[in-house]
Structure formats: C-alpha cells, structure tokens
Amino acid sequence: MASLPLNPELLARLQSKQPLLWLNPKQGQPLPASAPSADLIASAEARLARCAPLMATLFSELAPSHGQVESQLMPATALQHAIVGNDGGDGAWFIKRDDQLPIAGSIKARGGFHEVLAIAESIAIEHGILDPDGDRRVLATAAARALFSQYSVTVGSTGNLGLSIGVMAAALGFDAVVHMSADAKAWKKDRLRQRGVRVVEHEGDYAEAVAAGRQQALAAPRCHFVDDERSAMLFFGYAAAARHLSRQLAEAGRVVDAAHPLFVYLPCGVGGAPGGITYGLKALFGEHVHCFFAEPVASPCMLVQLASGTDAPVSVYDIGLDNRTDADGLAVGQASHLVSPLMASQLAGVFTVADDQLYVQLLALKTSMGVEVEPSAAAGIGGPGWLLGSHEGQAYVRDHGLDMRNATHVIWATGGSLVPPAELRRFQDYAATLAGQACGAMQPAA
Ligand SMILES: *Cc1c(COP(=O)(O)O)cnc(C)c1O
C-alpha cells in the first residue's frame, strides 16, 4: 500500500470514504497513439441503423421507434430547483433517460445490443446466410436461428449487462449464458431465466464472475465471450449514443460551444458505458464538453486508476476499500484497461457518492419529477452541485474560463425501469427514513 503512487492527502480522503471531487490534471493531453479511430464510432452508428428493422422484427415494443433503441432527453428544471434552491441556479438541467431504454431497462442496452448484433452479423456472413450489404432481417429467419443455436454467447455481470446481452442473444436464438456474482439481484436472475437464458452463479465479486465466465468460454468451441473489461464492441456501442444526444440538444435549443459549455455526469462501474459515451461526445464537441464520472465511495476504481498516473492496474482493494455498495451497477474494484488509458486525457474528473446520498438523490428525483431509478442511476445527480458549490468545482470553472449561465448539464440516469415496483418502493422508503436523520439508519432489506 505504501508504494501506491497516490497523493497522501487524496489517499486519506478516499480511505475515509469522504465524498470528494477529483479533477483530472491530464485532461486535454493527446490521446495515446493506440487510441481507436473515431471511424469505429461511425461504424457502430451504422450497424445500429442497419439493424433497426431487425430489432423491430424481434421486439414488438420497438415498433414505435422503428427499431431504434434510444431514450428521451428530459428537461429537469424541477430537479434543479429541488437540488439547488428556488432560483434554480445557473444553466439548464436535463436528465438522459437511459433508465427507460427499451428491453434491457438500462444503459447496457447500448453496448450490449451492439456487440450481440456484431457477433450475429459476422457468423451469418461467414456461413453465407447474410450478404454483407443485405437486409439484416434475415437474421430473424428460421435458418439463422438454427445456425445461431449452435453458438453460445457468454457474459459475466452484476446484472444489467447480463440482462442486455442475455435477452438480445436469446432473442436471436443463441445459447445465452450469464455468469453472475452471488450478490446479483434475484429478480434479475429470474427475469433472465424466464427469457431462456442460462444463469450461472458465482461466489465473490463482479470481477470473479467475469473471470469465471471468460475461462469457461475460452475452453468451449463456438462460444463468444462478451468481455466487459476489454470489449471494443461494447465501448463503441456506447459511443454511438453521442450523436443522438447532440441532435436532442439541438432540438432542445441548447448550443454547445466555447460560450455554452456542456457538462455530462455519468455513473461509472468498470468504465465502458461512461467511457464510451465520453469518447463519442469528445469526438463531437472536443473541449466544449466536460464529462465527469460518479463513483461510490467504496468503489472509486476509475478515480484511483487515473489518479495513480500509471498504466499498472490499481484497484480499490489496494487502498483498503471494500467495494461494497448498494449501487450494484457500479460495484467494480478495478477499472477497464481498455477504457482508463483513453479517459486519462478526456475525463474532466470524478466525484464520489456515499450510498445514503444515492438514496436521497433517488428520492429527490422521484419527488420532483416522478422519475424512479435504481441507486446506481442516481449517482450523477450530485454533479452540478459539485461543480457549482465546491472549491474544486469552482476552480475548474475558473481555470477553464467557463460561463456557467449558458451551461447545459446532462445527468445520465442509467437504469431502473425493469426494477420491480416493490424494490423501488423500498429504496424510497429507506431514503425517507434518512431525511433529517444524522446517522445509523437501517439499510433497506434485501
Ligand atoms: C453498468 C452500469 C453503469 C456503469 O457502466 P460501466 O460500463 O460498468 O461503467 C451505470 N449504471 C448502471 C445502472 C449500470 O448498470
């Protein structure tokens, strides 16, 4: 521990689990030479567009969007007033409603569907069922299903990635296998099993479930392992979100340029989803977009990786944190090694959130806007407050010469619409017990 390349003051604050905003001193430096080309973002956009008719064929709930899997950008003035008081503070707030993404109910629909579609296209082309330029709806025919049934698609997940990959793979006829950590929620396992997905449970944390899944998949023929810690196909599926967001911002009349900064607050687990979206947004808006990740105080894996300033893997366990959080989508001890080197020069910073604060924010969102999310998805809500109200945030604004009156703040809500109503109520009830209470509240019953 003594040899960790973290500044001692930061280390002490992280270890005390005191929420903090860390600013990335390397933001704006050039990307590493190995950084993937932005063409791959365009390829992901093209794949999702050409597969939209297929998606509409596979999932009747996608008929209204013609197979597009996208979410609303919702003005959040009521939340802004609830959080920063009656004058509403500076700028305009929005919530990006990935909690409502169809079929998977979380941000994981973006990366997960993209990767499974890429696998299906490549197998079908290889076997002469699909012409490279052909109509993707052929992938929903009996011939394609018979082919896919000889292949398995495997993933390791705390839950939401499993829901996304498992449901998409099963819908195409693949043998879908999801390796889950023991702490994954029972309703997620049930839902997967109902959709014909095989669920394999593992003791230990998320990383162990991923490792077990990877090992079993590598040993099996005709098996594709979706690797949350390394997958470029997931990453670019997430990155494809950026262009749609830019259209939504334009439709909402929000300009993004030197005089009109865009702030985006993204909950971070292993880093794939928020990292991909950041990569996509940076390609479109450059220095005019400021992306901040939100991580639980017990699981600040991207923060410790970036703050260490090294390429050597650093985990939250290395600094004595236990990676225990109710934000199950964010309970990751070590950041993705595909993503962290890219974020080293693109990310503005990371702020941490205590679990109780997640519930307080989740309840504020429900009370002010009627929006119900899971704890992970509430992590970004504190972002504007950090920026406008903390010394670090104010220093950031000053150093970058930003005019906050024209700022647009996008809080990315990442999951929740599939959470059973009883569970959502339990989150809110627990938050209500926290209101006005100093400490020592009971955790919501599992
Ligand atoms: C997975 C997840 C995230 C974070 O995505 P990573 O790719 O793990 O960083 C955030 N919120 C929810 C609800 C998630 O399921």
CSV table of C-alpha atoms and ligand atoms in Angstrom, one decimal:
chain,number,residue,atom,x,y,z
A,1,MET,CA,0.0,0.0,0.0
A,2,ALA,CA,2.8,2.4,0.9
A,3,SER,CA,4.2,2.2,-2.7
A,4,LEU,CA,0.9,3.4,-4.2
A,5,PRO,CA,1.5,6.4,-6.4
A,6,LEU,CA,-1.4,8.4,-5.0
A,7,ASN,CA,-1.0,11.7,-3.3
A,8,PRO,CA,-1.2,11.1,0.5
A,9,GLU,CA,-4.0,13.7,1.1
A,10,LEU,CA,-6.2,12.2,-1.7
A,11,LEU,CA,-5.4,8.7,-0.4
A,12,ALA,CA,-6.5,9.6,3.1
A,13,ARG,CA,-9.8,11.2,1.9
A,14,LEU,CA,-10.5,8.1,-0.3
A,15,GLN,CA,-9.8,5.8,2.6
A,16,SER,CA,-12.1,7.7,4.9
A,17,LYS,CA,-14.9,7.4,2.3
A,18,GLN,CA,-15.4,11.1,2.5
A,19,PRO,CA,-17.2,12.2,-0.8
A,20,LEU,CA,-14.9,14.3,-3.0
A,21,LEU,CA,-14.4,15.8,-6.4
A,22,TRP,CA,-11.2,14.8,-8.1
A,23,LEU,CA,-10.1,16.9,-11.1
A,24,ASN,CA,-8.1,15.2,-13.8
A,25,PRO,CA,-4.8,17.1,-14.3
A,26,LYS,CA,-4.2,15.3,-17.6
A,27,GLN,CA,-7.4,16.3,-19.3
A,28,GLY,CA,-6.7,17.8,-22.7
A,29,GLN,CA,-3.4,16.0,-23.3
A,30,PRO,CA,-3.2,14.0,-26.6
A,31,LEU,CA,-4.8,10.6,-26.7
A,32,PRO,CA,-2.4,7.6,-26.7
A,33,ALA,CA,-1.1,6.5,-30.1
A,34,SER,CA,-3.0,3.2,-29.6
A,35,ALA,CA,-6.4,5.0,-29.2
A,36,PRO,CA,-9.0,3.6,-31.5
A,37,SER,CA,-10.1,5.6,-34.5
A,38,ALA,CA,-13.3,7.7,-34.3
A,39,ASP,CA,-14.3,5.8,-37.5
A,40,LEU,CA,-15.2,3.0,-35.2
A,41,ILE,CA,-17.9,5.2,-33.7
A,42,ALA,CA,-19.4,5.8,-37.1
A,43,SER,CA,-19.3,2.0,-37.8
A,44,ALA,CA,-21.2,1.4,-34.6
A,45,GLU,CA,-23.8,4.0,-35.6
A,46,ALA,CA,-24.1,2.4,-39.0
A,47,ARG,CA,-24.5,-1.1,-37.5
A,48,LEU,CA,-27.3,0.0,-35.2
A,49,ALA,CA,-29.0,1.9,-38.0
A,50,ARG,CA,-28.9,-1.1,-40.4
A,51,CYS,CA,-30.1,-3.5,-37.7
A,52,ALA,CA,-33.0,-1.3,-36.6
A,53,PRO,CA,-35.5,-3.1,-38.9
A,54,LEU,CA,-34.2,-6.4,-37.5
A,55,MET,CA,-34.7,-5.1,-33.9
A,56,ALA,CA,-38.3,-4.1,-34.8
A,57,THR,CA,-38.9,-7.6,-36.1
A,58,LEU,CA,-37.5,-9.2,-33.0
A,59,PHE,CA,-39.1,-6.9,-30.4
A,60,SER,CA,-42.7,-5.7,-30.8
A,61,GLU,CA,-42.1,-2.9,-28.3
A,62,LEU,CA,-39.7,-1.3,-30.7
A,63,ALA,CA,-42.3,-0.8,-33.4
A,64,PRO,CA,-43.0,2.9,-32.5
A,65,SER,CA,-39.3,3.7,-32.8
A,66,HIS,CA,-38.8,1.6,-36.0
A,67,GLY,CA,-36.3,-0.5,-34.1
A,68,GLN,CA,-34.2,2.3,-32.8
A,69,VAL,CA,-33.1,1.8,-29.2
A,70,GLU,CA,-32.9,5.3,-27.7
A,71,SER,CA,-34.0,7.4,-24.7
A,72,GLN,CA,-35.5,10.7,-24.1
A,73,LEU,CA,-33.5,13.8,-23.1
A,74,MET,CA,-35.8,15.3,-20.4
A,75,PRO,CA,-35.7,18.9,-19.2
A,76,ALA,CA,-35.1,18.7,-15.4
A,77,THR,CA,-36.0,22.2,-14.1
A,78,ALA,CA,-38.0,20.7,-11.2
A,79,LEU,CA,-35.0,18.7,-10.1
A,80,GLN,CA,-32.7,21.7,-10.5
A,81,HIS,CA,-35.0,23.7,-8.2
A,82,ALA,CA,-35.2,20.8,-5.7
A,83,ILE,CA,-31.4,20.5,-5.5
A,84,VAL,CA,-30.1,24.0,-5.8
A,85,GLY,CA,-33.0,26.0,-4.5
A,86,ASN,CA,-35.6,28.3,-5.9
A,87,ASP,CA,-33.7,30.5,-8.2
A,88,GLY,CA,-32.7,27.3,-10.0
A,89,GLY,CA,-29.0,28.3,-10.2
A,90,ASP,CA,-27.1,28.6,-13.4
A,91,GLY,CA,-27.7,26.9,-16.7
A,92,ALA,CA,-30.2,24.3,-17.8
A,93,TRP,CA,-30.5,20.8,-16.4
A,94,PHE,CA,-31.6,17.7,-18.3
A,95,ILE,CA,-31.9,14.0,-17.5
A,96,LYS,CA,-30.9,11.5,-20.1
A,97,ARG,CA,-33.4,8.7,-19.5
A,98,ASP,CA,-31.4,5.5,-20.2
A,99,ASP,CA,-33.3,4.1,-17.3
A,100,GLN,CA,-36.1,3.7,-19.8
A,101,LEU,CA,-34.1,2.2,-22.7
A,102,PRO,CA,-36.4,-0.5,-24.1
A,103,ILE,CA,-36.0,-4.2,-23.5
A,104,ALA,CA,-32.9,-4.0,-21.1
A,105,GLY,CA,-34.0,-1.1,-18.9
A,106,SER,CA,-30.5,0.3,-18.6
A,107,ILE,CA,-27.6,1.9,-20.3
A,108,LYS,CA,-26.3,-1.6,-21.0
A,109,ALA,CA,-28.7,-1.9,-23.9
A,110,ARG,CA,-26.4,0.4,-25.9
A,111,GLY,CA,-23.2,-1.6,-25.7
A,112,GLY,CA,-24.8,-5.0,-25.2
A,113,PHE,CA,-27.1,-5.0,-28.2
A,114,HIS,CA,-24.4,-3.6,-30.4
A,115,GLU,CA,-22.0,-6.4,-29.6
A,116,VAL,CA,-24.5,-9.2,-30.0
A,117,LEU,CA,-25.6,-7.7,-33.3
A,118,ALA,CA,-22.0,-7.6,-34.4
A,119,ILE,CA,-21.5,-11.3,-33.5
A,120,ALA,CA,-24.7,-12.3,-35.3
A,121,GLU,CA,-23.7,-10.4,-38.4
A,122,SER,CA,-20.3,-11.9,-38.5
A,123,ILE,CA,-21.4,-15.5,-38.0
A,124,ALA,CA,-24.2,-15.2,-40.6
A,125,ILE,CA,-21.9,-13.6,-43.2
A,126,GLU,CA,-19.3,-16.3,-42.6
A,127,HIS,CA,-22.0,-19.0,-43.2
A,128,GLY,CA,-23.4,-17.4,-46.3
A,129,ILE,CA,-26.8,-16.6,-44.7
A,130,LEU,CA,-26.3,-12.9,-44.9
A,131,ASP,CA,-24.9,-10.8,-47.7
A,132,PRO,CA,-22.6,-8.1,-46.2
A,133,ASP,CA,-24.9,-5.4,-47.7
A,134,GLY,CA,-28.1,-7.3,-47.2
A,135,ASP,CA,-31.2,-6.7,-45.2
A,136,ARG,CA,-30.5,-7.6,-41.6
A,137,ARG,CA,-34.0,-9.0,-41.0
A,138,VAL,CA,-32.6,-12.3,-42.5
A,139,LEU,CA,-31.0,-12.7,-39.0
A,140,ALA,CA,-34.5,-13.4,-37.6
A,141,THR,CA,-35.3,-16.2,-40.0
A,142,ALA,CA,-35.5,-19.9,-39.1
A,143,ALA,CA,-32.3,-20.6,-41.0
A,144,ALA,CA,-30.4,-18.0,-39.0
A,145,ARG,CA,-31.8,-19.2,-35.7
A,146,ALA,CA,-30.8,-22.8,-36.5
A,147,LEU,CA,-27.3,-21.5,-37.1
A,148,PHE,CA,-27.1,-19.4,-34.0
A,149,SER,CA,-28.4,-22.2,-31.8
A,150,GLN,CA,-25.1,-23.9,-32.4
A,151,TYR,CA,-23.2,-21.0,-30.8
A,152,SER,CA,-23.2,-19.7,-27.3
A,153,VAL,CA,-22.9,-16.1,-26.2
A,154,THR,CA,-21.5,-15.7,-22.6
A,155,VAL,CA,-21.1,-12.8,-20.3
A,156,GLY,CA,-20.1,-12.1,-16.7
A,157,SER,CA,-22.2,-9.4,-15.0
A,158,THR,CA,-23.5,-8.0,-11.8
A,159,GLY,CA,-26.9,-7.9,-13.5
A,160,ASN,CA,-27.7,-5.2,-16.1
A,161,LEU,CA,-25.1,-6.3,-18.7
A,162,GLY,CA,-26.4,-9.8,-18.3
A,163,LEU,CA,-30.0,-8.6,-18.9
A,164,SER,CA,-28.9,-6.8,-22.0
A,165,ILE,CA,-26.6,-9.5,-23.6
A,166,GLY,CA,-28.7,-12.4,-22.4
A,167,VAL,CA,-32.1,-11.1,-23.7
A,168,MET,CA,-30.6,-10.0,-27.0
A,169,ALA,CA,-28.7,-13.2,-27.6
A,170,ALA,CA,-31.6,-15.4,-26.6
A,171,ALA,CA,-33.9,-13.4,-29.0
A,172,LEU,CA,-31.7,-14.3,-31.9
A,173,GLY,CA,-31.6,-18.0,-30.9
A,174,PHE,CA,-28.1,-18.2,-29.4
A,175,ASP,CA,-27.4,-20.3,-26.3
A,176,ALA,CA,-27.2,-17.4,-23.9
A,177,VAL,CA,-25.2,-17.9,-20.7
A,178,VAL,CA,-24.8,-15.2,-18.0
A,179,HIS,CA,-22.3,-15.6,-15.1
A,180,MET,CA,-23.4,-13.6,-12.2
A,181,SER,CA,-21.9,-12.8,-8.8
A,182,ALA,CA,-23.7,-14.1,-5.8
A,183,ASP,CA,-24.8,-10.6,-4.8
A,184,ALA,CA,-26.7,-10.1,-8.1
A,185,LYS,CA,-30.4,-9.3,-7.5
A,186,ALA,CA,-32.8,-12.3,-7.5
A,187,TRP,CA,-35.3,-10.6,-9.8
A,188,LYS,CA,-32.6,-10.1,-12.5
A,189,LYS,CA,-31.8,-13.8,-12.4
A,190,ASP,CA,-35.5,-14.7,-12.6
A,191,ARG,CA,-36.1,-12.4,-15.5
A,192,LEU,CA,-33.2,-13.9,-17.4
A,193,ARG,CA,-34.3,-17.5,-16.8
A,194,GLN,CA,-37.8,-16.6,-18.0
A,195,ARG,CA,-36.3,-15.4,-21.3
A,196,GLY,CA,-34.5,-18.7,-21.8
A,197,VAL,CA,-31.1,-17.5,-20.6
A,198,ARG,CA,-28.8,-19.9,-18.5
A,199,VAL,CA,-27.7,-18.2,-15.3
A,200,VAL,CA,-24.5,-19.5,-13.6
A,201,GLU,CA,-23.9,-18.1,-10.1
A,202,HIS,CA,-20.5,-17.5,-8.6
A,203,GLU,CA,-19.3,-16.6,-5.1
A,204,GLY,CA,-17.2,-13.5,-4.9
A,205,ASP,CA,-17.5,-10.2,-6.7
A,206,TYR,CA,-18.1,-9.0,-10.2
A,207,ALA,CA,-14.5,-9.5,-11.4
A,208,GLU,CA,-14.6,-13.1,-10.3
A,209,ALA,CA,-17.8,-13.7,-12.2
A,210,VAL,CA,-16.3,-12.2,-15.3
A,211,ALA,CA,-13.1,-14.2,-14.9
A,212,ALA,CA,-15.1,-17.5,-14.4
A,213,GLY,CA,-17.2,-16.7,-17.5
A,214,ARG,CA,-14.1,-15.9,-19.6
A,215,GLN,CA,-12.4,-19.1,-18.6
A,216,GLN,CA,-15.3,-21.3,-19.4
A,217,ALA,CA,-16.0,-19.6,-22.6
A,218,LEU,CA,-12.4,-19.8,-23.8
A,219,ALA,CA,-12.5,-23.6,-23.2
A,220,ALA,CA,-15.6,-24.1,-25.3
A,221,PRO,CA,-15.8,-24.1,-29.1
A,222,ARG,CA,-18.3,-21.8,-30.9
A,223,CYS,CA,-18.5,-19.6,-27.9
A,224,HIS,CA,-18.3,-15.8,-27.9
A,225,PHE,CA,-17.4,-14.2,-24.5
A,226,VAL,CA,-18.6,-10.6,-24.1
A,227,ASP,CA,-15.8,-9.1,-22.1
A,228,ASP,CA,-17.0,-6.1,-20.0
A,229,GLU,CA,-13.4,-5.4,-19.0
A,230,ARG,CA,-12.0,-5.3,-22.6
A,231,SER,CA,-14.6,-5.2,-25.3
A,232,ALA,CA,-14.3,-2.6,-28.0
A,233,MET,CA,-17.7,-3.7,-29.4
A,234,LEU,CA,-19.4,-2.7,-26.2
A,235,PHE,CA,-17.4,0.5,-26.0
A,236,PHE,CA,-18.4,1.7,-29.5
A,237,GLY,CA,-22.0,0.7,-28.9
A,238,TYR,CA,-22.0,3.2,-26.0
A,239,ALA,CA,-20.1,5.8,-28.0
A,240,ALA,CA,-22.8,5.8,-30.6
A,241,ALA,CA,-25.1,7.5,-28.0
A,242,ALA,CA,-23.2,10.8,-28.6
A,243,ARG,CA,-24.6,11.7,-32.0
A,244,HIS,CA,-28.2,11.1,-30.9
A,245,LEU,CA,-27.6,13.2,-27.8
A,246,SER,CA,-26.2,16.0,-29.9
A,247,ARG,CA,-29.4,16.0,-32.0
A,248,GLN,CA,-31.5,16.1,-28.9
A,249,LEU,CA,-29.6,19.0,-27.5
A,250,ALA,CA,-30.0,20.9,-30.8
A,251,GLU,CA,-33.8,20.1,-30.8
A,252,ALA,CA,-33.9,21.5,-27.2
A,253,GLY,CA,-32.3,24.7,-28.4
A,254,ARG,CA,-29.1,24.1,-26.5
A,255,VAL,CA,-25.9,25.3,-28.2
A,256,VAL,CA,-22.6,23.7,-27.3
A,257,ASP,CA,-19.5,25.8,-28.0
A,258,ALA,CA,-16.9,27.9,-26.2
A,259,ALA,CA,-19.5,30.2,-24.7
A,260,HIS,CA,-22.0,27.4,-24.0
A,261,PRO,CA,-20.3,24.6,-22.2
A,262,LEU,CA,-21.9,21.1,-21.9
A,263,PHE,CA,-21.5,19.1,-18.7
A,264,VAL,CA,-22.3,15.4,-18.6
A,265,TYR,CA,-22.4,13.4,-15.4
A,266,LEU,CA,-22.1,9.7,-15.8
A,267,PRO,CA,-22.2,6.9,-13.2
A,268,CYS,CA,-19.1,4.7,-13.6
A,269,GLY,CA,-18.7,1.0,-12.9
A,270,VAL,CA,-15.9,-0.7,-15.0
A,271,GLY,CA,-15.9,2.4,-17.2
A,272,GLY,CA,-17.2,1.0,-20.5
A,273,ALA,CA,-20.5,2.8,-20.7
A,274,PRO,CA,-19.5,6.2,-19.4
A,275,GLY,CA,-16.1,5.9,-21.1
A,276,GLY,CA,-17.7,5.1,-24.5
A,277,ILE,CA,-20.2,7.9,-24.2
A,278,THR,CA,-17.4,10.3,-23.2
A,279,TYR,CA,-15.3,9.2,-26.2
A,280,GLY,CA,-18.2,9.8,-28.5
A,281,LEU,CA,-19.0,13.2,-27.0
A,282,LYS,CA,-15.4,14.3,-27.2
A,283,ALA,CA,-15.2,13.4,-30.9
A,284,LEU,CA,-18.2,15.7,-31.5
A,285,PHE,CA,-17.7,18.6,-29.1
A,286,GLY,CA,-14.0,18.5,-28.2
A,287,GLU,CA,-13.0,20.8,-25.3
A,288,HIS,CA,-16.6,22.2,-25.1
A,289,VAL,CA,-17.9,19.1,-23.4
A,290,HIS,CA,-16.9,18.4,-19.8
A,291,CYS,CA,-17.5,14.8,-18.7
A,292,PHE,CA,-17.5,13.8,-15.0
A,293,PHE,CA,-17.9,10.3,-13.7
A,294,ALA,CA,-19.7,9.4,-10.5
A,295,GLU,CA,-18.5,6.5,-8.4
A,296,PRO,CA,-19.5,5.1,-5.0
A,297,VAL,CA,-17.1,6.0,-2.1
A,298,ALA,CA,-16.4,2.3,-1.7
A,299,SER,CA,-15.7,1.7,-5.4
A,300,PRO,CA,-13.9,4.6,-7.0
A,301,CYS,CA,-12.0,2.4,-9.4
A,302,MET,CA,-11.6,4.9,-12.3
A,303,LEU,CA,-10.6,7.6,-9.9
A,304,VAL,CA,-7.8,5.5,-8.3
A,305,GLN,CA,-6.6,4.3,-11.7
A,306,LEU,CA,-6.4,7.8,-13.2
A,307,ALA,CA,-5.1,9.5,-10.1
A,308,SER,CA,-2.3,6.9,-9.8
A,309,GLY,CA,-1.0,8.3,-13.1
A,310,THR,CA,0.3,4.8,-14.0
A,311,ASP,CA,-0.7,2.2,-16.6
A,312,ALA,CA,-0.2,-0.5,-14.0
A,313,PRO,CA,-3.6,-1.8,-12.7
A,314,VAL,CA,-4.7,-0.3,-9.4
A,315,SER,CA,-7.8,-1.5,-7.6
A,316,VAL,CA,-9.9,-0.1,-4.8
A,317,TYR,CA,-8.8,-3.1,-2.7
A,318,ASP,CA,-5.2,-1.9,-3.0
A,319,ILE,CA,-6.1,1.2,-0.9
A,320,GLY,CA,-8.1,-0.7,1.6
A,321,LEU,CA,-11.6,0.0,0.3
A,322,ASP,CA,-14.1,-2.9,0.3
A,323,ASN,CA,-16.1,-2.3,-2.9
A,324,ARG,CA,-19.4,-2.8,-1.0
A,325,THR,CA,-22.2,-0.6,-2.3
A,326,ASP,CA,-25.9,-0.8,-2.9
A,327,ALA,CA,-25.2,0.6,-6.4
A,328,ASP,CA,-24.7,-2.8,-7.9
A,329,GLY,CA,-24.1,-1.5,-11.4
A,330,LEU,CA,-21.1,0.5,-10.0
A,331,ALA,CA,-19.6,-2.2,-7.7
A,332,VAL,CA,-16.4,-2.7,-9.6
A,333,GLY,CA,-13.0,-2.8,-7.9
A,334,GLN,CA,-10.8,-2.3,-11.0
A,335,ALA,CA,-11.4,-0.1,-14.0
A,336,SER,CA,-11.4,-1.4,-17.5
A,337,HIS,CA,-7.9,-1.4,-19.0
A,338,LEU,CA,-9.3,-0.6,-22.4
A,339,VAL,CA,-11.0,2.5,-21.2
A,340,SER,CA,-8.8,4.0,-18.5
A,341,PRO,CA,-6.0,5.0,-20.8
A,342,LEU,CA,-8.5,6.8,-23.0
A,343,MET,CA,-10.1,8.6,-20.1
A,344,ALA,CA,-6.7,9.7,-18.8
A,345,SER,CA,-6.8,12.6,-21.3
A,346,GLN,CA,-10.5,13.0,-21.9
A,347,LEU,CA,-12.2,12.9,-18.5
A,348,ALA,CA,-12.7,16.2,-16.6
A,349,GLY,CA,-12.9,14.5,-13.2
A,350,VAL,CA,-14.6,12.0,-10.9
A,351,PHE,CA,-16.8,12.7,-7.9
A,352,THR,CA,-17.7,10.1,-5.3
A,353,VAL,CA,-21.0,9.4,-3.6
A,354,ALA,CA,-22.0,7.7,-0.3
A,355,ASP,CA,-24.7,5.1,-0.5
A,356,ASP,CA,-27.1,7.1,1.7
A,357,GLN,CA,-26.7,10.0,-0.6
A,358,LEU,CA,-27.7,7.9,-3.6
A,359,TYR,CA,-31.0,7.2,-1.8
A,360,VAL,CA,-31.5,10.8,-1.0
A,361,GLN,CA,-30.9,11.7,-4.7
A,362,LEU,CA,-33.1,8.9,-5.9
A,363,LEU,CA,-35.9,10.2,-3.7
A,364,ALA,CA,-35.4,13.8,-4.9
A,365,LEU,CA,-35.7,12.7,-8.5
A,366,LYS,CA,-38.9,10.8,-7.7
A,367,THR,CA,-40.4,13.6,-5.7
A,368,SER,CA,-39.5,16.4,-8.1
A,369,MET,CA,-40.0,14.7,-11.4
A,370,GLY,CA,-41.8,11.4,-10.8
A,371,VAL,CA,-38.8,9.6,-12.2
A,372,GLU,CA,-37.9,6.3,-10.5
A,373,VAL,CA,-34.4,4.9,-10.9
A,374,GLU,CA,-32.1,2.3,-9.3
A,375,PRO,CA,-29.4,3.5,-6.8
A,376,SER,CA,-26.6,3.3,-9.4
A,377,ALA,CA,-28.6,5.6,-11.7
A,378,ALA,CA,-28.9,8.3,-9.1
A,379,ALA,CA,-25.2,8.8,-8.8
A,380,GLY,CA,-24.8,11.6,-11.3
A,381,ILE,CA,-27.4,13.9,-9.7
A,382,GLY,CA,-24.9,15.5,-7.4
A,383,GLY,CA,-22.7,16.6,-10.3
A,384,PRO,CA,-23.9,20.1,-10.9
A,385,GLY,CA,-23.7,20.7,-7.1
A,386,TRP,CA,-20.1,19.6,-7.0
A,387,LEU,CA,-19.2,21.9,-9.9
A,388,LEU,CA,-21.1,25.0,-8.7
A,389,GLY,CA,-20.7,24.5,-4.9
A,390,SER,CA,-17.3,23.1,-4.1
A,391,HIS,CA,-13.9,24.7,-4.1
A,392,GLU,CA,-12.6,22.2,-6.6
A,393,GLY,CA,-15.6,22.7,-8.9
A,394,GLN,CA,-15.3,26.5,-8.8
A,395,ALA,CA,-11.6,26.2,-9.5
A,396,TYR,CA,-12.4,24.1,-12.6
A,397,VAL,CA,-14.9,26.6,-13.8
A,398,ARG,CA,-12.5,29.5,-13.3
A,399,ASP,CA,-9.4,27.8,-14.8
A,400,HIS,CA,-11.4,26.9,-17.9
A,401,GLY,CA,-12.9,30.3,-18.2
A,402,LEU,CA,-16.5,28.9,-18.4
A,403,ASP,CA,-19.6,31.0,-18.4
A,404,MET,CA,-22.0,28.9,-16.3
A,405,ARG,CA,-25.1,31.0,-17.1
A,406,ASN,CA,-25.1,29.3,-20.5
A,407,ALA,CA,-24.2,25.9,-19.3
A,408,THR,CA,-26.1,22.7,-20.1
A,409,HIS,CA,-26.0,20.0,-17.5
A,410,VAL,CA,-26.9,16.4,-18.6
A,411,ILE,CA,-27.4,13.9,-15.7
A,412,TRP,CA,-27.3,10.4,-17.2
A,413,ALA,CA,-29.9,8.2,-15.5
A,414,THR,CA,-28.6,4.8,-16.3
A,415,GLY,CA,-31.2,2.2,-15.1
A,416,GLY,CA,-34.4,1.5,-13.3
A,417,SER,CA,-37.4,0.8,-15.5
A,418,LEU,CA,-37.2,-3.0,-15.0
A,419,VAL,CA,-36.7,-2.9,-11.2
A,420,PRO,CA,-39.8,-4.4,-9.6
A,421,PRO,CA,-42.1,-1.8,-8.0
A,422,ALA,CA,-41.8,-3.2,-4.5
A,423,GLU,CA,-38.0,-2.8,-4.8
A,424,LEU,CA,-38.3,0.8,-6.0
A,425,ARG,CA,-40.6,1.5,-3.0
A,426,ARG,CA,-38.1,0.0,-0.6
A,427,PHE,CA,-35.4,2.4,-2.0
A,428,GLN,CA,-37.7,5.4,-1.5
A,429,ASP,CA,-38.9,4.3,2.0
A,430,TYR,CA,-35.3,4.0,3.1
A,431,ALA,CA,-34.5,7.4,1.7
A,432,ALA,CA,-37.4,8.8,3.6
A,433,THR,CA,-36.0,7.4,6.9
A,434,LEU,CA,-32.7,9.2,6.1
A,435,ALA,CA,-34.4,12.6,5.8
A,436,GLY,CA,-33.4,14.7,8.8
A,437,GLN,CA,-31.6,11.8,10.4
A,438,ALA,CA,-28.0,12.1,11.5
A,439,CYS,CA,-26.8,8.5,11.1
A,440,GLY,CA,-27.4,4.9,11.9
A,441,ALA,CA,-30.4,4.2,9.6
A,442,MET,CA,-31.2,0.7,8.7
A,443,GLN,CA,-30.2,-0.5,5.2
A,444,PRO,CA,-33.1,-1.5,3.0
A,445,ALA,CA,-33.9,-5.1,3.4
A,446,ALA,CA,-32.6,-7.2,0.5
B,1,LIG,C1,-23.3,-0.8,-15.7
B,1,LIG,C2,-23.9,0.3,-15.2
B,1,LIG,C3,-23.3,1.6,-15.1
B,1,LIG,C4,-21.9,1.8,-15.4
B,1,LIG,O1,-21.4,1.2,-16.6
B,1,LIG,P1,-19.9,0.6,-16.7
B,1,LIG,O2,-19.7,0.3,-18.1
B,1,LIG,O3,-19.8,-0.6,-15.8
B,1,LIG,O4,-19.0,1.7,-16.2
B,1,LIG,C5,-24.0,2.6,-14.6
B,1,LIG,N1,-25.3,2.5,-14.2
B,1,LIG,C6,-26.0,1.3,-14.3
B,1,LIG,C7,-27.4,1.2,-13.9
B,1,LIG,C8,-25.3,0.2,-14.8
B,1,LIG,O5,-26.0,-1.0,-14.9
